[in-house]
């Protein structure tokens, strides 16, 4: 795991759930302000159930500074049949506003890249809200490219 003088990145643990839930609330408020009308449901109960139960749907990384969680990234594995390779899906990335611009977001992405490599994945993929200019600039800044020839579709099951 990466280690820096003031903060470090480590794997998320069940006891991080309240801190991640608090950051998730900040993230939801940020997206709502940008006009995202999604109903954000990722609270502490959902995080504990789906991330830290017997059959986790995702895993996480946290950025910790003086024992306090100031950022997080959630991810889960996937597969791309066109490229015949494993993927790592990033499902959330957030750094609290006061801690931005110090390399934490990039370090969370780099650590996820290491998780992907270790797990045999060749690519990381994620979605970004179209009006989240800050997020888009950050991703372009770290060298990610926009997928222009695919549309995201969904179909309700329940
Ligand atoms: C996007 C986000 C995670 C970046 O975290 P961060 O800790 O501030 O990012 P870093 O400090 O690691 O920045 C890494 C690089 O991106 C650049 N960068 C960061 N934010 C940027 C911005 N708004 N515009 C342009 N460049 C930016 C930094 O300058 C840095 O470049 P450098 O290495 O050349 O100096 C953070 O701003 C955030 O949580 N935003 C709200 C949630 C969000 O948008 N999440 C991602 C979309 S789902």
PDB file of C-alpha atoms and ligand atoms in Angstrom:
ATOM      1  CA  UNK A   1       0.000   0.000   0.000  1.00  0.00           C
ATOM      2  CA  UNK A   2       1.162   3.575  -0.699  1.00  0.00           C
ATOM      3  CA  UNK A   3       2.516   5.523   2.226  1.00  0.00           C
ATOM      4  CA  UNK A   4       3.148   9.287   2.472  1.00  0.00           C
ATOM      5  CA  UNK A   5       4.135  11.506   5.408  1.00  0.00           C
ATOM      6  CA  UNK A   6       0.697  12.999   6.018  1.00  0.00           C
ATOM      7  CA  UNK A   7      -1.771  10.455   4.729  1.00  0.00           C
ATOM      8  CA  UNK A   8      -1.874   6.893   3.473  1.00  0.00           C
ATOM      9  CA  UNK A   9      -4.040   4.667   1.330  1.00  0.00           C
ATOM     10  CA  UNK A  10      -5.217   1.353   2.745  1.00  0.00           C
ATOM     11  CA  UNK A  11      -7.905  -1.241   2.152  1.00  0.00           C
ATOM     12  CA  UNK A  12     -11.322  -0.293   3.569  1.00  0.00           C
ATOM     13  CA  UNK A  13     -12.491  -2.211   6.633  1.00  0.00           C
ATOM     14  CA  UNK A  14     -15.920  -2.735   8.124  1.00  0.00           C
ATOM     15  CA  UNK A  15     -15.181  -0.193  10.862  1.00  0.00           C
ATOM     16  CA  UNK A  16     -14.694   2.469   8.139  1.00  0.00           C
ATOM     17  CA  UNK A  17     -18.383   2.205   7.170  1.00  0.00           C
ATOM     18  CA  UNK A  18     -19.605   5.246   9.192  1.00  0.00           C
ATOM     19  CA  UNK A  19     -16.799   7.426   7.761  1.00  0.00           C
ATOM     20  CA  UNK A  20     -17.398   6.233   4.193  1.00  0.00           C
ATOM     21  CA  UNK A  21     -21.146   6.787   4.662  1.00  0.00           C
ATOM     22  CA  UNK A  22     -20.495  10.373   5.802  1.00  0.00           C
ATOM     23  CA  UNK A  23     -18.293  11.015   2.741  1.00  0.00           C
ATOM     24  CA  UNK A  24     -20.933   9.389   0.530  1.00  0.00           C
ATOM     25  CA  UNK A  25     -23.462  11.930   1.839  1.00  0.00           C
ATOM     26  CA  UNK A  26     -21.083  14.755   0.880  1.00  0.00           C
ATOM     27  CA  UNK A  27     -20.641  13.173  -2.553  1.00  0.00           C
ATOM     28  CA  UNK A  28     -24.420  12.858  -3.076  1.00  0.00           C
ATOM     29  CA  UNK A  29     -24.937  16.502  -2.064  1.00  0.00           C
ATOM     30  CA  UNK A  30     -22.188  17.533  -4.506  1.00  0.00           C
ATOM     31  CA  UNK A  31     -23.814  15.596  -7.381  1.00  0.00           C
ATOM     32  CA  UNK A  32     -27.302  16.913  -6.501  1.00  0.00           C
ATOM     33  CA  UNK A  33     -25.945  20.459  -6.668  1.00  0.00           C
ATOM     34  CA  UNK A  34     -24.691  19.682 -10.167  1.00  0.00           C
ATOM     35  CA  UNK A  35     -28.227  18.653 -11.151  1.00  0.00           C
ATOM     36  CA  UNK A  36     -28.038  14.887 -10.719  1.00  0.00           C
ATOM     37  CA  UNK A  37     -31.573  13.810  -9.813  1.00  0.00           C
ATOM     38  CA  UNK A  38     -30.637  10.226  -8.821  1.00  0.00           C
ATOM     39  CA  UNK A  39     -31.973   8.927  -5.516  1.00  0.00           C
ATOM     40  CA  UNK A  40     -28.751   8.268  -3.636  1.00  0.00           C
ATOM     41  CA  UNK A  41     -29.236   5.237  -1.417  1.00  0.00           C
ATOM     42  CA  UNK A  42     -25.723   4.226  -0.401  1.00  0.00           C
ATOM     43  CA  UNK A  43     -25.981   4.681   3.377  1.00  0.00           C
ATOM     44  CA  UNK A  44     -24.135   2.936   6.209  1.00  0.00           C
ATOM     45  CA  UNK A  45     -26.567   0.020   6.199  1.00  0.00           C
ATOM     46  CA  UNK A  46     -26.129  -0.608   2.460  1.00  0.00           C
ATOM     47  CA  UNK A  47     -22.346  -0.232   2.697  1.00  0.00           C
ATOM     48  CA  UNK A  48     -22.128  -2.753   5.528  1.00  0.00           C
ATOM     49  CA  UNK A  49     -24.529  -5.193   3.856  1.00  0.00           C
ATOM     50  CA  UNK A  50     -23.137  -5.079   0.315  1.00  0.00           C
ATOM     51  CA  UNK A  51     -19.478  -4.303   0.937  1.00  0.00           C
ATOM     52  CA  UNK A  52     -18.554  -5.988   4.161  1.00  0.00           C
ATOM     53  CA  UNK A  53     -20.917  -8.963   4.480  1.00  0.00           C
ATOM     54  CA  UNK A  54     -20.373 -12.640   3.618  1.00  0.00           C
ATOM     55  CA  UNK A  55     -20.560 -12.112  -0.194  1.00  0.00           C
ATOM     56  CA  UNK A  56     -19.264  -8.581  -0.883  1.00  0.00           C
ATOM     57  CA  UNK A  57     -20.447  -6.902  -4.096  1.00  0.00           C
ATOM     58  CA  UNK A  58     -17.564  -4.423  -3.960  1.00  0.00           C
ATOM     59  CA  UNK A  59     -14.351  -3.686  -2.120  1.00  0.00           C
ATOM     60  CA  UNK A  60     -12.902  -0.384  -1.101  1.00  0.00           C
ATOM     61  CA  UNK A  61      -9.831   1.713  -0.485  1.00  0.00           C
ATOM     62  CA  UNK A  62      -9.667   4.613   1.922  1.00  0.00           C
ATOM     63  CA  UNK A  63      -7.324   7.568   2.294  1.00  0.00           C
ATOM     64  CA  UNK A  64      -6.549   8.120   5.952  1.00  0.00           C
ATOM     65  CA  UNK A  65      -5.005  11.206   7.495  1.00  0.00           C
ATOM     66  CA  UNK A  66      -4.163  11.224  11.193  1.00  0.00           C
ATOM     67  CA  UNK A  67      -6.563   8.328  11.704  1.00  0.00           C
ATOM     68  CA  UNK A  68      -9.416  10.068   9.866  1.00  0.00           C
ATOM     69  CA  UNK A  69     -10.870   8.792   6.588  1.00  0.00           C
ATOM     70  CA  UNK A  70     -10.754  11.712   4.126  1.00  0.00           C
ATOM     71  CA  UNK A  71     -11.397   9.904   0.837  1.00  0.00           C
ATOM     72  CA  UNK A  72     -12.476   6.578  -0.571  1.00  0.00           C
ATOM     73  CA  UNK A  73     -12.760   4.529  -3.743  1.00  0.00           C
ATOM     74  CA  UNK A  74     -15.074   1.538  -4.246  1.00  0.00           C
ATOM     75  CA  UNK A  75     -14.503  -1.078  -6.949  1.00  0.00           C
ATOM     76  CA  UNK A  76     -15.647  -4.469  -8.188  1.00  0.00           C
ATOM     77  CA  UNK A  77     -14.373  -6.886 -10.829  1.00  0.00           C
ATOM     78  CA  UNK A  78     -15.839  -7.305 -14.311  1.00  0.00           C
ATOM     79  CA  UNK A  79     -15.089  -8.832 -17.698  1.00  0.00           C
ATOM     80  CA  UNK A  80     -14.911  -7.471 -21.245  1.00  0.00           C
ATOM     81  CA  UNK A  81     -15.744 -10.127 -23.844  1.00  0.00           C
ATOM     82  CA  UNK A  82     -14.593  -7.929 -26.786  1.00  0.00           C
ATOM     83  CA  UNK A  83     -11.098  -7.664 -25.392  1.00  0.00           C
ATOM     84  CA  UNK A  84     -11.307 -11.035 -23.587  1.00  0.00           C
ATOM     85  CA  UNK A  85      -9.918  -9.563 -20.405  1.00  0.00           C
ATOM     86  CA  UNK A  86     -10.768  -8.899 -16.826  1.00  0.00           C
ATOM     87  CA  UNK A  87     -11.752  -5.368 -15.837  1.00  0.00           C
ATOM     88  CA  UNK A  88     -11.913  -3.420 -12.636  1.00  0.00           C
ATOM     89  CA  UNK A  89     -14.977  -1.217 -12.292  1.00  0.00           C
ATOM     90  CA  UNK A  90     -14.547   1.871 -10.141  1.00  0.00           C
ATOM     91  CA  UNK A  91     -17.947   2.668  -8.673  1.00  0.00           C
ATOM     92  CA  UNK A  92     -17.183   5.669  -6.460  1.00  0.00           C
ATOM     93  CA  UNK A  93     -14.258   8.015  -5.931  1.00  0.00           C
ATOM     94  CA  UNK A  94     -14.458  10.886  -3.503  1.00  0.00           C
ATOM     95  CA  UNK A  95     -12.043  13.112  -1.566  1.00  0.00           C
ATOM     96  CA  UNK A  96     -13.469  15.538   0.989  1.00  0.00           C
ATOM     97  CA  UNK A  97     -13.226  19.148  -0.247  1.00  0.00           C
ATOM     98  CA  UNK A  98     -10.681  20.325   2.358  1.00  0.00           C
ATOM     99  CA  UNK A  99      -8.208  17.600   1.347  1.00  0.00           C
ATOM    100  CA  UNK A 100      -8.318  18.033  -2.422  1.00  0.00           C
ATOM    101  CA  UNK A 101      -5.375  18.985  -4.581  1.00  0.00           C
ATOM    102  CA  UNK A 102      -2.859  17.033  -2.484  1.00  0.00           C
ATOM    103  CA  UNK A 103      -2.615  13.952  -4.662  1.00  0.00           C
ATOM    104  CA  UNK A 104      -5.063  11.814  -2.685  1.00  0.00           C
ATOM    105  CA  UNK A 105      -7.500  11.204  -5.563  1.00  0.00           C
ATOM    106  CA  UNK A 106      -4.664  10.203  -7.889  1.00  0.00           C
ATOM    107  CA  UNK A 107      -3.174   7.944  -5.204  1.00  0.00           C
ATOM    108  CA  UNK A 108      -6.539   6.190  -4.697  1.00  0.00           C
ATOM    109  CA  UNK A 109      -6.731   5.585  -8.452  1.00  0.00           C
ATOM    110  CA  UNK A 110      -3.125   4.319  -8.550  1.00  0.00           C
ATOM    111  CA  UNK A 111      -3.806   1.920  -5.697  1.00  0.00           C
ATOM    112  CA  UNK A 112      -6.937   0.659  -7.490  1.00  0.00           C
ATOM    113  CA  UNK A 113      -4.736   0.172 -10.553  1.00  0.00           C
ATOM    114  CA  UNK A 114      -2.470  -2.018  -8.462  1.00  0.00           C
ATOM    115  CA  UNK A 115      -5.499  -3.992  -7.220  1.00  0.00           C
ATOM    116  CA  UNK A 116      -6.561  -4.406 -10.866  1.00  0.00           C
ATOM    117  CA  UNK A 117      -3.107  -5.577 -11.959  1.00  0.00           C
ATOM    118  CA  UNK A 118      -2.863  -8.015  -9.074  1.00  0.00           C
ATOM    119  CA  UNK A 119      -6.292  -9.409  -9.946  1.00  0.00           C
ATOM    120  CA  UNK A 120      -5.307  -9.909 -13.610  1.00  0.00           C
ATOM    121  CA  UNK A 121      -7.375  -7.026 -15.014  1.00  0.00           C
ATOM    122  CA  UNK A 122      -6.154  -5.153 -18.090  1.00  0.00           C
ATOM    123  CA  UNK A 123      -8.351  -2.095 -17.813  1.00  0.00           C
ATOM    124  CA  UNK A 124     -10.205   0.051 -15.313  1.00  0.00           C
ATOM    125  CA  UNK A 125     -13.578   1.505 -16.262  1.00  0.00           C
ATOM    126  CA  UNK A 126     -16.069   3.830 -14.593  1.00  0.00           C
ATOM    127  CA  UNK A 127     -18.838   6.289 -15.301  1.00  0.00           C
ATOM    128  CA  UNK A 128     -18.791   9.982 -14.552  1.00  0.00           C
ATOM    129  CA  UNK A 129     -21.815  12.269 -14.367  1.00  0.00           C
ATOM    130  CA  UNK A 130     -21.850  14.330 -17.563  1.00  0.00           C
ATOM    131  CA  UNK A 131     -22.043  17.670 -15.718  1.00  0.00           C
ATOM    132  CA  UNK A 132     -19.265  16.809 -13.267  1.00  0.00           C
ATOM    133  CA  UNK A 133     -16.638  18.953 -14.977  1.00  0.00           C
ATOM    134  CA  UNK A 134     -14.238  18.737 -12.023  1.00  0.00           C
ATOM    135  CA  UNK A 135     -14.364  14.930 -12.045  1.00  0.00           C
ATOM    136  CA  UNK A 136     -13.932  14.788 -15.818  1.00  0.00           C
ATOM    137  CA  UNK A 137     -10.919  17.134 -15.729  1.00  0.00           C
ATOM    138  CA  UNK A 138      -9.353  15.069 -12.964  1.00  0.00           C
ATOM    139  CA  UNK A 139      -9.769  11.837 -14.935  1.00  0.00           C
ATOM    140  CA  UNK A 140      -8.416  13.400 -18.129  1.00  0.00           C
ATOM    141  CA  UNK A 141      -5.528  14.777 -16.069  1.00  0.00           C
ATOM    142  CA  UNK A 142      -4.494  11.315 -14.899  1.00  0.00           C
ATOM    143  CA  UNK A 143      -4.587  10.068 -18.505  1.00  0.00           C
ATOM    144  CA  UNK A 144      -7.964   8.317 -18.728  1.00  0.00           C
ATOM    145  CA  UNK A 145      -9.886   8.536 -22.002  1.00  0.00           C
ATOM    146  CA  UNK A 146     -13.557   9.058 -22.661  1.00  0.00           C
ATOM    147  CA  UNK A 147     -15.481   6.149 -24.236  1.00  0.00           C
ATOM    148  CA  UNK A 148     -17.515   7.805 -26.982  1.00  0.00           C
ATOM    149  CA  UNK A 149     -18.980   4.867 -28.921  1.00  0.00           C
ATOM    150  CA  UNK A 150     -20.871   3.148 -26.081  1.00  0.00           C
ATOM    151  CA  UNK A 151     -24.051   4.140 -24.253  1.00  0.00           C
ATOM    152  CA  UNK A 152     -24.822   2.959 -20.753  1.00  0.00           C
ATOM    153  CA  UNK A 153     -28.135   1.073 -20.575  1.00  0.00           C
ATOM    154  CA  UNK A 154     -30.018  -0.419 -17.632  1.00  0.00           C
ATOM    155  CA  UNK A 155     -33.044  -2.685 -17.131  1.00  0.00           C
ATOM    156  CA  UNK A 156     -34.876  -2.949 -13.831  1.00  0.00           C
ATOM    157  CA  UNK A 157     -35.048  -6.399 -12.302  1.00  0.00           C
ATOM    158  CA  UNK A 158     -37.013  -5.593  -9.120  1.00  0.00           C
TER     159      UNK A 158
HETATM  160  C1  LIG B   1     -12.014  14.283  -8.421  1.00  0.00           C
HETATM  161  C2  LIG B   1     -11.355  14.157  -7.038  1.00  0.00           C
HETATM  162  C3  LIG B   1     -11.494  12.733  -6.505  1.00  0.00           C
HETATM  163  C4  LIG B   1      -9.850  14.498  -7.200  1.00  0.00           C
HETATM  164  O1  LIG B   1      -9.235  14.309  -5.941  1.00  0.00           O
HETATM  165  P1  LIG B   1      -7.940  15.151  -5.510  1.00  0.00           P
HETATM  166  O2  LIG B   1      -7.393  14.507  -4.307  1.00  0.00           O
HETATM  167  O3  LIG B   1      -8.274  16.594  -5.424  1.00  0.00           O
HETATM  168  O4  LIG B   1      -7.020  14.949  -6.793  1.00  0.00           O
HETATM  169  P2  LIG B   1      -5.424  15.016  -6.814  1.00  0.00           P
HETATM  170  O5  LIG B   1      -4.963  16.020  -5.814  1.00  0.00           O
HETATM  171  O6  LIG B   1      -4.901  13.638  -6.703  1.00  0.00           O
HETATM  172  O7  LIG B   1      -5.149  15.531  -8.261  1.00  0.00           O
HETATM  173  C5  LIG B   1      -4.478  14.718  -9.192  1.00  0.00           C
HETATM  174  C6  LIG B   1      -4.189  15.517 -10.414  1.00  0.00           C
HETATM  175  O8  LIG B   1      -5.408  15.972 -10.980  1.00  0.00           O
HETATM  176  C7  LIG B   1      -5.389  17.398 -11.016  1.00  0.00           C
HETATM  177  N1  LIG B   1      -6.712  17.852 -10.665  1.00  0.00           N
HETATM  178  C8  LIG B   1      -7.420  17.565  -9.569  1.00  0.00           C
HETATM  179  N2  LIG B   1      -8.593  18.209  -9.604  1.00  0.00           N
HETATM  180  C9  LIG B   1      -8.589  18.926 -10.767  1.00  0.00           C
HETATM  181  C10 LIG B   1      -9.483  19.824 -11.366  1.00  0.00           C
HETATM  182  N3  LIG B   1     -10.652  20.147 -10.815  1.00  0.00           N
HETATM  183  N4  LIG B   1      -9.165  20.376 -12.545  1.00  0.00           N
HETATM  184  C11 LIG B   1      -7.984  20.096 -13.134  1.00  0.00           C
HETATM  185  N5  LIG B   1      -7.080  19.257 -12.620  1.00  0.00           N
HETATM  186  C12 LIG B   1      -7.386  18.686 -11.434  1.00  0.00           C
HETATM  187  C13 LIG B   1      -4.382  17.820  -9.982  1.00  0.00           C
HETATM  188  O9  LIG B   1      -3.835  19.088 -10.301  1.00  0.00           O
HETATM  189  C14 LIG B   1      -3.360  16.750 -10.089  1.00  0.00           C
HETATM  190  O10 LIG B   1      -2.515  16.970 -11.197  1.00  0.00           O
HETATM  191  P3  LIG B   1      -0.916  16.957 -10.988  1.00  0.00           P
HETATM  192  O11 LIG B   1      -0.596  15.557 -10.529  1.00  0.00           O
HETATM  193  O12 LIG B   1      -0.409  17.281 -12.336  1.00  0.00           O
HETATM  194  O13 LIG B   1      -0.657  17.984  -9.951  1.00  0.00           O
HETATM  195  C15 LIG B   1     -11.977  15.172  -6.025  1.00  0.00           C
HETATM  196  O14 LIG B   1     -11.914  16.451  -6.594  1.00  0.00           O
HETATM  197  C16 LIG B   1     -13.416  14.853  -5.683  1.00  0.00           C
HETATM  198  O15 LIG B   1     -13.685  14.053  -4.779  1.00  0.00           O
HETATM  199  N6  LIG B   1     -14.369  15.483  -6.401  1.00  0.00           N
HETATM  200  C17 LIG B   1     -15.774  15.279  -6.127  1.00  0.00           C
HETATM  201  C18 LIG B   1     -16.232  13.857  -6.454  1.00  0.00           C
HETATM  202  C19 LIG B   1     -15.914  13.457  -7.874  1.00  0.00           C
HETATM  203  O16 LIG B   1     -16.013  14.238  -8.793  1.00  0.00           O
HETATM  204  N7  LIG B   1     -15.489  12.204  -8.009  1.00  0.00           N
HETATM  205  C20 LIG B   1     -15.062  11.660  -9.279  1.00  0.00           C
HETATM  206  C21 LIG B   1     -16.162  11.456 -10.244  1.00  0.00           C
HETATM  207  S1  LIG B   1     -17.148  10.065  -9.859  1.00  0.00           S
END
